[in-house]
Amino acid sequence: MTAVVTAPAPSAARSWVRPHPRHPTPGRLRHLPLPDTEPPVERGDLPQRASASSGQGVLALPWCDETEDDLFFGPQATPTRELPEPARWGRQVTQLIVEVMEGHRPTTQLIRWTTDEVLREVRRRARPLPTGRDRTRSLGPSQRPVVGGVRVSEPCDGVAEVTAVVHRRHRVQAVALRLEGRDGRWVVTVLECG
């Protein structure tokens, strides 16, 4: 496709300017090619466009199959061999969870390591963080919950079930976690507290 550009007519004030030999004289038309503005096609020809559905006028993406979206953009399963040791990691995350529930840590520290359901459960059980004067009276190490014995079973690759005993000041509590390997890390998908 070509574009047509017309040069402006010479005015009396600019009559002293001589035309350059490479530039056309005023009044002549030049044919210029239009630049290609289409994105390059990386995987061959474009597929046929999907028909627009009646409704809200959603932009149809013909190269994306909705059933395959979760395979590419959802959480990716990770095998056990590419994850940290489940017993050690389970002990650490259990300690983190019980400290959040006791009000020693904010719940935001669990976002990366838990699913939304588990995070909601922890928030429901968590005591509020101390503020003001209460913050200055921090609890000593003897008053914080401590994770004792930990047992791990691995029912399948990329899944670990952890049970732990948590020692509190005046009582003992059992905690069970289900860990699943997702996106290169362990994620707590189920939490049960006794």
PDB file of N, CA and C in Angstrom, residues 6-7 14 16 31 42 52 62 64 67 77-78 92 98 100 123 125 127 130 145 147 150 172-175 194:
ATOM      1  N   THR A   6       1.628  15.385  -0.694  1.00  0.00           N
ATOM      2  CA  THR A   6       1.810  16.551  -1.569  1.00  0.00           C
ATOM      3  C   THR A   6       2.665  17.565  -0.853  1.00  0.00           C
ATOM      4  N   ALA A   7       3.592  18.140  -1.563  1.00  0.00           N
ATOM      5  CA  ALA A   7       4.442  19.180  -0.994  1.00  0.00           C
ATOM      6  C   ALA A   7       3.683  20.495  -1.062  1.00  0.00           C
ATOM      7  N   ARG A  14       9.371  32.370   0.389  1.00  0.00           N
ATOM      8  CA  ARG A  14      10.386  31.322   0.333  1.00  0.00           C
ATOM      9  C   ARG A  14      10.853  31.085  -1.109  1.00  0.00           C
ATOM     10  N   TRP A  16      13.293  32.239  -2.628  1.00  0.00           N
ATOM     11  CA  TRP A  16      14.745  32.259  -2.756  1.00  0.00           C
ATOM     12  C   TRP A  16      15.366  30.889  -2.511  1.00  0.00           C
ATOM     13  N   HIS A  31       5.292   8.958  -3.934  1.00  0.00           N
ATOM     14  CA  HIS A  31       4.672   7.726  -3.446  1.00  0.00           C
ATOM     15  C   HIS A  31       5.598   7.122  -2.401  1.00  0.00           C
ATOM     16  N   GLU A  42       4.963 -15.607  15.104  1.00  0.00           N
ATOM     17  CA  GLU A  42       6.055 -16.453  15.562  1.00  0.00           C
ATOM     18  C   GLU A  42       5.839 -17.919  15.272  1.00  0.00           C
ATOM     19  N   ALA A  52     -17.439 -14.160  17.673  1.00  0.00           N
ATOM     20  CA  ALA A  52     -17.745 -13.406  18.883  1.00  0.00           C
ATOM     21  C   ALA A  52     -19.068 -13.878  19.451  1.00  0.00           C
ATOM     22  N   PRO A  62      -8.242 -16.288  19.958  1.00  0.00           N
ATOM     23  CA  PRO A  62      -8.411 -17.544  19.237  1.00  0.00           C
ATOM     24  C   PRO A  62      -7.299 -18.550  19.487  1.00  0.00           C
ATOM     25  N   CYS A  64      -5.886 -19.218  22.342  1.00  0.00           N
ATOM     26  CA  CYS A  64      -5.912 -19.734  23.714  1.00  0.00           C
ATOM     27  C   CYS A  64      -7.140 -20.606  23.915  1.00  0.00           C
ATOM     28  N   THR A  67      -9.520 -24.551  28.239  1.00  0.00           N
ATOM     29  CA  THR A  67      -9.215 -25.753  29.020  1.00  0.00           C
ATOM     30  C   THR A  67      -7.715 -25.918  29.234  1.00  0.00           C
ATOM     31  N   ALA A  77       2.987 -28.287  39.350  1.00  0.00           N
ATOM     32  CA  ALA A  77       3.410 -29.299  40.322  1.00  0.00           C
ATOM     33  C   ALA A  77       4.925 -29.471  40.272  1.00  0.00           C
ATOM     34  N   THR A  78       5.515 -29.673  41.448  1.00  0.00           N
ATOM     35  CA  THR A  78       6.958 -29.852  41.559  1.00  0.00           C
ATOM     36  C   THR A  78       7.235 -31.194  42.230  1.00  0.00           C
ATOM     37  N   GLN A  92       9.720 -26.001  60.332  1.00  0.00           N
ATOM     38  CA  GLN A  92       9.841 -24.545  60.265  1.00  0.00           C
ATOM     39  C   GLN A  92       8.500 -23.871  59.981  1.00  0.00           C
ATOM     40  N   VAL A  98       2.181 -21.557  64.196  1.00  0.00           N
ATOM     41  CA  VAL A  98       1.742 -21.430  65.592  1.00  0.00           C
ATOM     42  C   VAL A  98       2.126 -20.067  66.162  1.00  0.00           C
ATOM     43  N   VAL A 100       2.143 -17.299  64.398  1.00  0.00           N
ATOM     44  CA  VAL A 100       1.122 -16.398  63.853  1.00  0.00           C
ATOM     45  C   VAL A 100      -0.173 -16.536  64.640  1.00  0.00           C
ATOM     46  N   ARG A 123      -5.960 -16.948  59.946  1.00  0.00           N
ATOM     47  CA  ARG A 123      -6.433 -15.613  60.352  1.00  0.00           C
ATOM     48  C   ARG A 123      -7.615 -15.710  61.308  1.00  0.00           C
ATOM     49  N   ARG A 125      -8.155 -18.063  63.490  1.00  0.00           N
ATOM     50  CA  ARG A 125      -7.687 -18.542  64.788  1.00  0.00           C
ATOM     51  C   ARG A 125      -6.675 -17.606  65.452  1.00  0.00           C
ATOM     52  N   ARG A 127      -4.570 -14.684  67.218  1.00  0.00           N
ATOM     53  CA  ARG A 127      -4.765 -13.596  68.169  1.00  0.00           C
ATOM     54  C   ARG A 127      -4.252 -12.321  67.521  1.00  0.00           C
ATOM     55  N   PRO A 130       0.179  -7.543  69.246  1.00  0.00           N
ATOM     56  CA  PRO A 130       0.205  -6.523  70.289  1.00  0.00           C
ATOM     57  C   PRO A 130       0.516  -5.153  69.705  1.00  0.00           C
ATOM     58  N   PRO A 145       5.409 -20.793  71.820  1.00  0.00           N
ATOM     59  CA  PRO A 145       5.210 -22.207  71.495  1.00  0.00           C
ATOM     60  C   PRO A 145       6.436 -22.754  70.762  1.00  0.00           C
ATOM     61  N   VAL A 147       7.872 -26.190  68.530  1.00  0.00           N
ATOM     62  CA  VAL A 147       7.543 -27.423  67.818  1.00  0.00           C
ATOM     63  C   VAL A 147       8.496 -28.508  68.289  1.00  0.00           C
ATOM     64  N   VAL A 150       8.380 -34.244  64.999  1.00  0.00           N
ATOM     65  CA  VAL A 150       7.748 -34.113  63.676  1.00  0.00           C
ATOM     66  C   VAL A 150       7.844 -35.456  62.966  1.00  0.00           C
ATOM     67  N   VAL A 172       0.009 -29.197  75.509  1.00  0.00           N
ATOM     68  CA  VAL A 172       0.622 -29.733  74.294  1.00  0.00           C
ATOM     69  C   VAL A 172      -0.475 -29.807  73.240  1.00  0.00           C
ATOM     70  N   GLN A 173      -0.116 -29.492  71.995  1.00  0.00           N
ATOM     71  CA  GLN A 173      -1.087 -29.458  70.899  1.00  0.00           C
ATOM     72  C   GLN A 173      -0.540 -30.238  69.714  1.00  0.00           C
ATOM     73  N   ALA A 174      -1.435 -30.915  69.000  1.00  0.00           N
ATOM     74  CA  ALA A 174      -1.050 -31.620  67.772  1.00  0.00           C
ATOM     75  C   ALA A 174      -1.437 -30.771  66.570  1.00  0.00           C
ATOM     76  N   VAL A 175      -0.554 -30.725  65.573  1.00  0.00           N
ATOM     77  CA  VAL A 175      -0.799 -29.983  64.328  1.00  0.00           C
ATOM     78  C   VAL A 175      -0.481 -30.916  63.166  1.00  0.00           C
ATOM     79  N   GLY A 194      -5.156 -29.674  66.744  1.00  0.00           N
ATOM     80  CA  GLY A 194      -5.876 -30.396  67.777  1.00  0.00           C
ATOM     81  C   GLY A 194      -6.017 -29.607  69.046  1.00  0.00           C
TER      82      GLY A 194
END
